PDB file of C-alpha atoms in Angstrom:
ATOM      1  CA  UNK A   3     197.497 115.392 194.272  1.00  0.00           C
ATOM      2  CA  UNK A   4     194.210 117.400 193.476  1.00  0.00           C
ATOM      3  CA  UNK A   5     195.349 120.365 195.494  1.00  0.00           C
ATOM      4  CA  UNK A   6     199.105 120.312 193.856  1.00  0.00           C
ATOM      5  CA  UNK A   7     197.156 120.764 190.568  1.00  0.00           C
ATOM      6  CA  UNK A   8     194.700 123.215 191.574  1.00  0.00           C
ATOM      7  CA  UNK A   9     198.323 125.325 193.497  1.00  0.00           C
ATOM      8  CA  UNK A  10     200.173 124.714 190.242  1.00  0.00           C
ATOM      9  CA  UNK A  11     197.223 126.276 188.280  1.00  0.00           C
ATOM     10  CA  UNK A  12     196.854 128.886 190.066  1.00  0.00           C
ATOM     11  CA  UNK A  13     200.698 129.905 190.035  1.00  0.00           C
ATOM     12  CA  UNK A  14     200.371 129.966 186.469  1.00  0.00           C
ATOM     13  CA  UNK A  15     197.314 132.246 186.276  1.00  0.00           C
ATOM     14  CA  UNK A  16     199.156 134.558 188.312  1.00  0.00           C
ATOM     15  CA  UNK A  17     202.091 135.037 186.101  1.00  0.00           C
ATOM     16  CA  UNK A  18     199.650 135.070 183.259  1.00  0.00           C
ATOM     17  CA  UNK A  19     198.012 137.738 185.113  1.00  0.00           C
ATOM     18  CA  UNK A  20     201.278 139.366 185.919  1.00  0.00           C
ATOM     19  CA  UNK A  21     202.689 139.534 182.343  1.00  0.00           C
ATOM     20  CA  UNK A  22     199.422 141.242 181.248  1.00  0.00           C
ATOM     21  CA  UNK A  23     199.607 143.825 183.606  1.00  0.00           C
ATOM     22  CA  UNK A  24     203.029 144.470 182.673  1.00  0.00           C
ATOM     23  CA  UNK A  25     201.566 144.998 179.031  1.00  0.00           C
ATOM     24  CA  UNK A  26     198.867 147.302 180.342  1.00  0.00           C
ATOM     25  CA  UNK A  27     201.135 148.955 182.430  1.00  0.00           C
ATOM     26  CA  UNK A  28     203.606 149.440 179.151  1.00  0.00           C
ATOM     27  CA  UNK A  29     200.688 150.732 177.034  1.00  0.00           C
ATOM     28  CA  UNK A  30     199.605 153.110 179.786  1.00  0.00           C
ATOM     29  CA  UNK A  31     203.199 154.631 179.967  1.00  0.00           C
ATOM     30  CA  UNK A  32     203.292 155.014 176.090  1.00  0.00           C
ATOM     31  CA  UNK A  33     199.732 156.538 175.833  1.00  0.00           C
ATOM     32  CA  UNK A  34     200.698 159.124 178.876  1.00  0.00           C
ATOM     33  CA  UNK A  35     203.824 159.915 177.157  1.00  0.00           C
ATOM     34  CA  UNK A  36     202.048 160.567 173.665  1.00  0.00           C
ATOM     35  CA  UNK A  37     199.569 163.037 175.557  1.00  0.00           C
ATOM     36  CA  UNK A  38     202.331 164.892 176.809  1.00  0.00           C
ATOM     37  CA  UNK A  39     203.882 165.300 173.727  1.00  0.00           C
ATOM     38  CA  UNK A  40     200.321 166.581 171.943  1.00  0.00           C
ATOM     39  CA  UNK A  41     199.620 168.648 174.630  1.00  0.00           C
ATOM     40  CA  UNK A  42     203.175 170.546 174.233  1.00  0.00           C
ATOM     41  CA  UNK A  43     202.707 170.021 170.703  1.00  0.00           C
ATOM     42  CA  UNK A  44     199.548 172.310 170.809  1.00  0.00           C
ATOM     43  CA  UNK A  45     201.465 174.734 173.517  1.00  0.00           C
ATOM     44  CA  UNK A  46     203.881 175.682 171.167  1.00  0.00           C
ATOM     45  CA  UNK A  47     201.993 176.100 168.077  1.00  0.00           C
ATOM     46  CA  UNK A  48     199.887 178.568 170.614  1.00  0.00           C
ATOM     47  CA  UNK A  49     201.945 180.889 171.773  1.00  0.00           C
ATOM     48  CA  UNK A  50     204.223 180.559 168.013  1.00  0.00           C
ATOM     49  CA  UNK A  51     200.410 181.769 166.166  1.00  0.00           C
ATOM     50  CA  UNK A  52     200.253 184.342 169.074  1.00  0.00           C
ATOM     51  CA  UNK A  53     204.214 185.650 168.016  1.00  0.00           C
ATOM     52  CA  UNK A  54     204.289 188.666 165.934  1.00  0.00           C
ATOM     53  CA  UNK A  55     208.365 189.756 165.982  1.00  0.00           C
ATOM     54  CA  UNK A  56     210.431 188.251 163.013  1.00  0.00           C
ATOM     55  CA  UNK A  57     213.441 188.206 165.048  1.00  0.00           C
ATOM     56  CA  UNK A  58     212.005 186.291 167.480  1.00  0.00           C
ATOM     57  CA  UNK A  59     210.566 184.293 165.348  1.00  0.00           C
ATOM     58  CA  UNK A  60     213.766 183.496 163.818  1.00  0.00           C
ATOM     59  CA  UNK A  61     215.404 183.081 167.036  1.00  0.00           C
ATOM     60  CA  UNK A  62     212.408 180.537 167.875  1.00  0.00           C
ATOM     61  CA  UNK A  63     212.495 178.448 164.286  1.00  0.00           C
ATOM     62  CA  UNK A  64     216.325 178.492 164.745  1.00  0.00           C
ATOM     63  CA  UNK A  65     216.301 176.610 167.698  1.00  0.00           C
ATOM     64  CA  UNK A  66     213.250 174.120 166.821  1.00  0.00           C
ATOM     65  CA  UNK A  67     215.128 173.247 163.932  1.00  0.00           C
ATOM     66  CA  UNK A  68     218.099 172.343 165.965  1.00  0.00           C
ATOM     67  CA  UNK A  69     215.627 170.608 168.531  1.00  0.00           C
ATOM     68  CA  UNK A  70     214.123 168.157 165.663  1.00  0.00           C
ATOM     69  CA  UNK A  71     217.852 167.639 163.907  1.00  0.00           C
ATOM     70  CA  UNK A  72     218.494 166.562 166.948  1.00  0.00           C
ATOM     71  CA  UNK A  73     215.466 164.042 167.527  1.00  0.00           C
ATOM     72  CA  UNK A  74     216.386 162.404 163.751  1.00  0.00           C
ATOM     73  CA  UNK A  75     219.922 162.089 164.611  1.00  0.00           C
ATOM     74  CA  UNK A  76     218.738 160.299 168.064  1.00  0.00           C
ATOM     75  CA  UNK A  77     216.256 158.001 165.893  1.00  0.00           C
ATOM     76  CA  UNK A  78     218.923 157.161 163.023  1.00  0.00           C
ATOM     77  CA  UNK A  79     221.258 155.716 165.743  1.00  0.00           C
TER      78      UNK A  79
END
């Protein structure tokens, strides 16, 4: 009987443990992904500051305008 509780226990440590790695795992993705996005964030805004043509800087605010319409029509549905 001991050893059924002690096997028992132990399952349910291990799922415990499972489901927080899951979290951890979850929180790692998200954190990766908002790195990514900073990090092309700061790309952009780089080589924009480094842009002296205003056609192509038209051009370029033409189609980063169409780029975030696009995100808040993604996030509105």
């Amino acid at each position: 009987v001991m050893a059924t509780e002690i096997i028992a226990d132990l399952k349910k440590q291990l799922e415990e443990a499972k489901e927080e790695a899951k979290d951890w795992e979850e929180s790692w993705n998200m954190c990766r992904e908002q790195v990514r996005a900073l990090s092309r964030q700061s790309d952009i805004i780089s080589m924009v500051l480094r842009m002296d043509d205003v056609e192509l800087l038209d051009l370029a605010f033409g189609f980063v305008r169409g780029c975030y319409n696009q995100q808040i029509k993604k996030e509105q549905e």
